[in-house]
XYZ file of C-alpha atoms in Angstrom:
476
model
C -37.688 -39.326 -115.559
C -37.971 -35.456 -114.890
C -40.469 -33.426 -116.748
C -40.182 -29.749 -117.533
C -42.198 -28.646 -114.319
C -39.881 -30.770 -112.324
C -36.736 -29.359 -113.927
C -37.957 -25.933 -112.837
C -38.522 -27.146 -109.249
C -35.011 -28.298 -109.023
C -33.674 -25.241 -110.779
C -32.523 -27.123 -113.692
C -33.076 -25.918 -117.303
C -32.373 -27.558 -120.687
C -29.875 -24.760 -121.372
C -27.904 -25.625 -118.045
C -27.966 -29.384 -118.972
C -26.576 -28.664 -122.530
C -23.950 -26.353 -120.985
C -22.690 -29.085 -118.722
C -22.453 -31.497 -121.553
C -20.522 -29.140 -123.596
C -18.062 -28.520 -120.749
C -16.993 -32.216 -120.947
C -13.036 -31.911 -121.646
C -12.828 -35.594 -122.812
C -15.423 -35.055 -125.495
C -15.761 -32.599 -128.554
C -19.217 -31.392 -129.667
C -19.889 -29.527 -132.923
C -23.268 -28.290 -134.233
C -23.764 -26.792 -137.766
C -26.956 -25.385 -139.017
C -28.465 -26.209 -142.363
C -26.704 -23.252 -143.978
C -23.311 -24.733 -143.038
C -22.550 -22.207 -140.320
C -21.256 -23.209 -136.790
C -24.027 -22.890 -134.285
C -22.226 -24.444 -131.183
C -18.793 -25.853 -130.419
C -17.386 -26.697 -127.039
C -14.040 -25.351 -125.602
C -12.328 -28.665 -125.722
C -12.827 -29.120 -129.526
C -12.024 -25.605 -130.355
C -8.827 -25.639 -128.350
C -7.846 -28.782 -130.273
C -8.557 -26.958 -133.601
C -6.371 -24.061 -132.156
C -9.309 -21.613 -131.960
C -11.970 -20.557 -129.571
C -15.765 -20.860 -129.727
C -16.390 -17.120 -130.053
C -14.220 -17.115 -133.223
C -16.056 -20.118 -134.757
C -19.668 -19.530 -133.933
C -21.674 -17.894 -136.685
C -19.064 -18.606 -139.333
C -19.096 -21.055 -142.195
C -17.629 -24.394 -141.051
C -15.505 -24.575 -144.330
C -14.073 -21.179 -143.425
C -13.134 -21.801 -139.750
C -12.288 -25.602 -139.769
C -9.637 -26.974 -142.087
C -10.104 -30.508 -140.847
C -11.556 -32.640 -143.639
C -13.216 -35.163 -141.344
C -15.288 -32.614 -139.636
C -16.290 -30.920 -142.729
C -18.178 -34.204 -143.341
C -21.037 -32.536 -141.513
C -21.925 -30.493 -144.702
C -22.329 -33.961 -146.372
C -24.525 -35.163 -143.511
C -26.728 -32.109 -143.928
C -27.248 -32.872 -147.613
C -27.955 -36.642 -147.396
C -29.339 -36.978 -143.854
C -27.363 -40.330 -143.342
C -25.683 -40.637 -139.951
C -22.216 -42.343 -139.647
C -21.023 -43.929 -136.493
C -17.633 -44.831 -135.001
C -15.342 -43.166 -137.409
C -11.672 -42.859 -136.458
C -9.607 -39.743 -136.999
C -7.076 -37.438 -135.315
C -6.569 -33.677 -134.944
C -3.205 -32.373 -133.979
C -1.964 -35.797 -132.800
C -5.273 -36.435 -130.741
C -6.881 -39.610 -131.919
C -10.661 -39.809 -131.548
C -13.856 -41.589 -132.492
C -16.684 -39.640 -133.883
C -20.331 -39.893 -134.647
C -21.923 -37.798 -137.166
C -25.653 -37.238 -136.765
C -28.203 -35.212 -138.838
C -30.589 -33.003 -136.747
C -34.225 -33.285 -137.866
C -37.442 -31.518 -137.101
C -40.502 -33.133 -138.559
C -38.340 -34.955 -140.949
C -36.736 -31.810 -142.268
C -32.853 -31.791 -141.732
C -32.071 -28.503 -140.055
C -28.343 -29.228 -139.330
C -25.888 -31.724 -138.029
C -23.955 -32.767 -134.962
C -20.496 -34.260 -134.546
C -20.003 -36.039 -131.321
C -16.258 -36.833 -130.620
C -14.634 -39.039 -127.941
C -10.942 -38.245 -127.491
C -8.809 -41.341 -127.086
C -5.799 -39.746 -125.799
C -6.937 -36.628 -123.916
C -4.295 -33.840 -123.160
C -3.291 -33.581 -119.582
C -3.681 -30.471 -117.740
C -2.458 -29.112 -114.614
C -5.736 -29.722 -112.790
C -5.378 -33.489 -113.458
C -2.012 -33.855 -111.683
C -2.074 -36.286 -108.776
C -0.957 -34.870 -105.351
C 2.587 -35.873 -104.812
C 3.194 -34.604 -101.352
C 4.489 -38.011 -100.088
C 6.940 -40.263 -101.518
C 4.541 -43.062 -101.318
C 2.137 -41.244 -103.712
C 4.903 -40.675 -106.037
C 5.881 -44.393 -106.225
C 2.381 -45.565 -106.490
C 1.903 -43.128 -109.547
C 5.110 -44.200 -111.207
C 4.002 -47.822 -110.944
C 0.647 -47.213 -112.538
C 1.800 -44.515 -115.153
C 1.367 -44.728 -118.821
C 3.818 -42.948 -121.070
C 2.768 -43.901 -124.545
C -0.249 -43.537 -126.650
C -0.997 -44.786 -130.181
C 0.791 -41.744 -131.455
C 4.086 -43.051 -130.133
C 3.930 -46.254 -132.326
C 6.274 -45.214 -134.939
C 6.058 -46.504 -138.473
C 3.865 -46.233 -141.679
C 4.187 -49.828 -143.015
C 0.807 -51.428 -143.944
C 1.143 -53.957 -141.227
C 1.572 -51.251 -138.666
C -1.120 -49.063 -139.959
C -3.542 -51.858 -139.837
C -2.577 -52.594 -136.207
C -3.100 -48.877 -135.152
C -6.378 -48.716 -136.827
C -7.468 -52.035 -135.215
C -6.049 -50.670 -131.639
C -8.136 -47.521 -131.929
C -11.380 -49.735 -132.601
C -10.699 -52.187 -129.920
C -9.299 -50.127 -127.158
C -12.776 -48.291 -125.940
C -14.123 -51.802 -125.466
C -13.379 -54.004 -122.351
C -12.398 -57.466 -123.927
C -9.075 -58.942 -122.842
C -6.218 -58.646 -125.434
C -3.428 -60.841 -126.224
C -0.287 -59.355 -127.717
C 2.269 -61.730 -129.418
C 5.638 -60.826 -131.091
C 9.262 -61.530 -130.792
C 11.346 -59.760 -128.072
C 11.940 -56.089 -128.723
C 9.053 -55.557 -131.181
C 7.214 -53.027 -128.677
C 4.494 -55.217 -126.981
C 4.355 -53.222 -123.831
C 4.238 -49.915 -126.061
C 1.018 -51.435 -127.631
C -0.412 -52.355 -124.166
C 0.096 -48.843 -122.825
C -1.409 -47.452 -126.065
C -4.470 -49.648 -125.614
C -4.946 -48.444 -121.956
C -4.352 -44.676 -123.097
C -7.109 -45.067 -125.767
C -9.555 -46.971 -123.614
C -12.378 -45.625 -121.386
C -10.236 -46.845 -118.452
C -7.334 -44.279 -119.173
C -8.099 -42.391 -115.953
C -7.660 -45.630 -114.041
C -4.259 -47.277 -113.157
C -2.103 -49.202 -115.688
C -0.317 -52.026 -113.623
C 2.342 -54.164 -115.097
C 3.379 -57.653 -113.848
C 6.347 -59.446 -115.514
C 5.543 -63.004 -115.058
C 9.101 -64.258 -115.954
C 10.907 -61.693 -113.584
C 9.292 -62.785 -110.301
C 9.862 -66.159 -108.724
C 6.810 -68.468 -108.910
C 6.690 -68.793 -105.271
C 6.163 -65.029 -104.824
C 4.066 -64.415 -108.028
C 0.796 -65.320 -106.331
C 1.178 -62.919 -103.555
C 2.116 -60.244 -106.263
C -1.070 -61.017 -108.121
C -3.474 -61.318 -105.088
C -1.764 -59.797 -102.225
C -1.452 -61.148 -98.633
C -2.764 -60.357 -95.193
C -0.161 -59.774 -92.292
C 1.002 -63.036 -90.816
C 0.083 -65.095 -93.968
C 3.640 -66.381 -94.262
C 7.048 -65.738 -92.712
C 8.751 -62.703 -93.977
C 5.635 -60.736 -95.109
C 5.293 -57.198 -94.605
C 3.714 -55.814 -91.521
C 0.101 -55.008 -92.432
C 0.141 -57.246 -95.495
C 0.263 -56.251 -99.020
C -2.340 -55.284 -101.703
C -2.130 -57.361 -104.893
C -1.426 -55.813 -108.181
C -4.941 -57.060 -109.424
C -6.638 -55.212 -106.769
C -4.475 -52.004 -107.340
C -5.532 -52.203 -111.025
C -9.333 -51.854 -110.109
C -11.015 -49.517 -112.572
C -7.895 -49.784 -115.005
C -5.816 -52.349 -116.950
C -3.343 -55.046 -115.736
C -0.666 -55.797 -118.260
C 0.749 -59.336 -117.747
C 4.093 -59.540 -119.549
C 5.691 -63.092 -120.416
C 2.284 -64.824 -119.737
C 3.804 -68.073 -121.270
C 6.023 -68.459 -118.077
C 3.003 -68.497 -115.768
C 2.849 -71.837 -113.694
C -0.183 -74.196 -114.212
C -1.424 -73.457 -110.657
C -1.282 -69.809 -111.184
C -3.049 -70.216 -114.613
C -6.002 -71.646 -112.891
C -6.110 -68.898 -110.283
C -5.826 -66.306 -113.058
C -8.464 -67.912 -115.003
C -10.824 -67.824 -112.063
C -10.220 -64.143 -111.422
C -10.943 -63.404 -115.215
C -14.234 -65.277 -114.917
C -15.361 -64.020 -111.493
C -13.432 -60.744 -111.082
C -12.826 -61.980 -107.312
C -9.614 -61.537 -105.387
C -8.877 -63.505 -102.243
C -5.641 -62.416 -100.338
C -3.339 -65.042 -98.997
C -4.289 -65.607 -95.445
C -7.701 -63.964 -95.865
C -11.159 -65.457 -95.672
C -13.147 -62.804 -97.582
C -12.914 -61.911 -101.166
C -13.134 -58.555 -103.126
C -14.326 -57.573 -106.431
C -11.852 -55.836 -108.922
C -12.935 -54.471 -112.210
C -9.911 -55.014 -114.385
C -9.301 -55.383 -118.019
C -6.594 -57.986 -118.815
C -3.845 -57.443 -121.516
C -1.183 -60.093 -121.850
C 1.910 -60.361 -123.890
C 4.092 -63.167 -124.931
C 7.080 -63.951 -127.301
C 6.264 -67.654 -127.503
C 3.502 -69.316 -129.350
C 0.724 -70.136 -126.854
C -1.246 -72.175 -129.280
C 1.561 -74.595 -129.643
C 2.001 -74.556 -125.838
C -1.581 -75.478 -125.422
C -0.949 -78.355 -128.005
C 1.906 -79.649 -126.011
C -0.008 -79.336 -122.609
C 2.223 -76.459 -121.339
C -0.676 -73.866 -121.198
C -4.288 -74.247 -120.220
C -6.461 -74.186 -123.233
C -9.553 -72.556 -121.371
C -7.330 -69.673 -120.191
C -5.861 -69.289 -123.704
C -9.241 -68.751 -125.151
C -10.344 -66.450 -122.382
C -7.227 -64.342 -123.049
C -7.152 -64.451 -126.876
C -10.426 -62.449 -127.419
C -8.570 -59.843 -129.419
C -4.981 -60.614 -130.850
C -2.410 -58.205 -131.716
C 0.531 -60.034 -133.692
C 3.373 -57.444 -133.889
C 5.526 -58.049 -136.847
C 9.328 -58.349 -136.445
C 11.378 -55.403 -137.804
C 12.774 -57.475 -140.685
C 9.162 -57.901 -142.115
C 8.537 -54.107 -142.033
C 11.868 -52.546 -143.116
C 10.228 -49.592 -144.528
C 9.797 -48.478 -140.945
C 13.590 -48.584 -140.124
C 14.580 -45.179 -141.158
C 11.588 -43.465 -139.497
C 12.454 -45.328 -136.313
C 16.114 -44.428 -136.660
C 15.161 -40.682 -137.017
C 12.904 -40.937 -133.975
C 15.843 -42.463 -131.748
C 18.263 -39.869 -133.147
C 15.926 -37.211 -132.061
C 15.633 -38.871 -128.569
C 19.434 -39.215 -128.128
C 20.118 -35.796 -129.535
C 18.112 -34.533 -126.529
C 19.756 -36.808 -123.899
C 23.455 -36.260 -125.120
C 23.144 -32.569 -126.196
C 24.182 -33.546 -129.711
C 23.094 -32.338 -133.252
C 23.235 -35.638 -135.129
C 21.600 -35.069 -138.517
C 21.243 -38.753 -139.781
C 23.016 -41.823 -140.837
C 25.319 -42.284 -143.861
C 24.265 -44.226 -146.965
C 26.542 -47.054 -146.226
C 24.834 -47.510 -142.796
C 21.447 -47.198 -144.470
C 22.351 -50.249 -146.745
C 23.442 -52.195 -143.626
C 20.241 -51.431 -141.848
C 18.247 -52.649 -144.851
C 20.244 -55.876 -145.104
C 20.412 -56.797 -141.340
C 18.102 -59.450 -140.017
C 17.560 -57.456 -136.783
C 16.948 -60.456 -134.363
C 16.583 -57.944 -131.556
C 13.867 -55.939 -133.429
C 13.149 -52.191 -132.617
C 14.951 -52.630 -129.174
C 18.212 -53.721 -130.987
C 17.914 -50.726 -133.464
C 17.551 -48.284 -130.513
C 20.630 -49.734 -128.818
C 22.837 -49.570 -131.977
C 21.789 -45.852 -132.422
C 22.575 -45.284 -128.663
C 25.939 -47.067 -128.925
C 26.772 -44.832 -132.103
C 26.168 -41.653 -129.966
C 28.738 -42.902 -127.407
C 31.549 -43.403 -129.694
C 30.900 -40.951 -132.651
C 32.377 -37.615 -133.536
C 30.715 -35.479 -136.018
C 27.074 -35.222 -136.877
C 26.456 -38.375 -139.084
C 26.367 -41.880 -138.091
C 29.070 -43.880 -140.038
C 30.180 -47.471 -140.412
C 32.836 -47.242 -137.695
C 30.130 -46.177 -135.204
C 28.450 -49.486 -135.589
C 28.858 -52.597 -133.347
C 31.487 -54.964 -134.667
C 28.957 -57.680 -136.063
C 27.498 -54.938 -138.208
C 30.708 -53.729 -139.380
C 31.488 -57.352 -140.389
C 28.279 -57.232 -142.392
C 29.570 -54.137 -144.198
C 32.859 -55.517 -144.995
C 31.529 -58.895 -146.307
C 29.062 -56.849 -148.538
C 31.887 -54.602 -149.827
C 33.938 -57.617 -150.755
C 31.141 -58.944 -152.978
C 30.916 -62.271 -151.371
C 27.326 -62.598 -152.264
C 26.436 -64.343 -149.074
C 22.776 -64.560 -147.874
C 21.810 -62.896 -144.753
C 21.939 -66.044 -143.084
C 25.313 -66.989 -143.968
C 26.537 -63.453 -143.034
C 24.768 -63.789 -139.632
C 26.070 -67.488 -139.074
C 29.621 -66.185 -139.666
C 28.936 -63.719 -136.996
C 27.809 -66.184 -134.491
C 31.350 -66.971 -133.471
C 31.926 -63.316 -132.865
C 31.040 -62.009 -129.437
C 28.467 -59.099 -129.968
C 28.399 -56.367 -127.302
C 26.390 -57.439 -124.363
C 25.697 -60.887 -125.573
C 26.529 -64.012 -124.012
C 27.720 -67.331 -125.577
C 24.229 -68.792 -125.024
C 22.498 -65.895 -126.720
C 24.798 -66.021 -129.509
C 24.138 -69.725 -129.988
C 20.389 -69.344 -129.668
C 20.505 -66.601 -132.442
C 22.666 -68.827 -134.688
C 20.320 -71.833 -134.190
C 17.290 -69.847 -134.983
C 18.765 -68.503 -138.151
C 19.753 -71.939 -139.296
C 16.253 -73.327 -138.710
C 14.835 -70.336 -140.664
C 17.153 -71.126 -143.568
C 16.087 -74.879 -143.492
C 12.442 -73.973 -143.623
C 13.213 -71.783 -146.528
C 15.063 -74.472 -148.412
C 12.386 -76.975 -147.837
C 9.772 -74.460 -148.790
C 8.161 -74.631 -145.338
C 7.887 -78.602 -145.346
C 8.819 -79.389 -141.690
C 9.500 -83.075 -142.343
C 12.032 -82.197 -144.939
C 13.456 -79.362 -142.718
C 13.950 -81.800 -139.852
C 15.718 -84.303 -142.078
C 18.034 -81.653 -143.330
C 18.842 -80.515 -139.718
C 19.318 -84.070 -138.595
C 16.563 -83.890 -135.715
C 13.231 -85.417 -135.046
C 9.991 -83.785 -136.290
C 8.779 -83.269 -132.645
C 12.352 -81.931 -131.820
C 11.912 -79.345 -134.674
C 8.475 -78.356 -133.232
C 9.871 -77.790 -129.927
C 12.449 -75.420 -131.369
C 9.739 -73.660 -133.482
C 7.784 -72.966 -130.408
C 10.980 -71.844 -128.521
C 11.797 -69.282 -131.107
C 8.244 -68.298 -131.969
C 8.468 -69.383 -135.528
C 5.326 -71.420 -135.786
């Protein structure tokens, strides 16, 4: 510990130390006196409040700061009770804030707000040198494009997930993200990294289903030159090593072989990496975030996934609801996609017709948010005018409109089943059959009020057979 006389010897001063602290661009600091006037504020926070320190210091906080959260400092001055870990946002920048009373001999003389920005703004000084193509490729592979502010929707489920994300992100615990295809699992993974203390480190994605099992180990851990025939000259660095200091996102984790599950478990426990063909090991400090659209708990039950790895991964679980369970978010998402494609196509589409709105609310959305985005993009390719109408929708949605207009009174399942024999754009026969089978199983469960024994009898299949299909379609 340095004492005052030692600080003088090293030419340090308390003022210089405080100045350094206040210059931290990733944190905000605000000090208010007992009279409620701003005594100090750093540039980062003042900029976020669209002001400058010289315009705020000496002025009443209530006059120069319209943000209700920061005004809580007045309350702290009055009651002297600190508050920690509050989550808030200013101008789209999410943050964690601690409110602390400033005391001298038990007398409150002011209050301090200490802010940790969770999605700091990028500046020109933070850009990575891209003089070579290799640097550009490496940056692209580890880039994060989304933060929690890109998660669109105000349904209660989504608000709860976003609040939990901001609480969990600054920690280092492993995260398991579950949800059907198209719900936005990678979006959540990137948002967790962007809101974490590792955000300045790399974000590396590995799709466990897209890489052959024979190559996946080398993708994970890398290899030395000559480790196997056909390897690159000089070898290759593994993704787990590239992610050192950051986050690795393992998508479709349920497709990982048992052998690789064991090696991944060892890495999570020891943080050690051993390249193929190498004798030594390296340490890589990585946070592991995984995602799956299958029920891992059921896979563990049927010995398809290691139980010890499952519990290592399932420290924090985010279960993203399908779009059909948060239909209040559909129109906000549609508006977001319309804005996106207006920019891409150079159009000025203003919205969707009332008829299309009704279809969007009644449709089952088996492809979730991704399917909604594709439907909007298709409309942009075929439409004329500035409103998306019924005729701009895919054929299976037009059929849904027509059946509704004829007053058939069919359930969504019946309408969708009728469509199972219709080839949807971009869908194979297998995909249509899988979708139809899933819908029939859902209807059977509804009719049996969740009784799986009755549902299996109704479907004419064994109970274990039904369980396998429930696992397959993530319905358990």
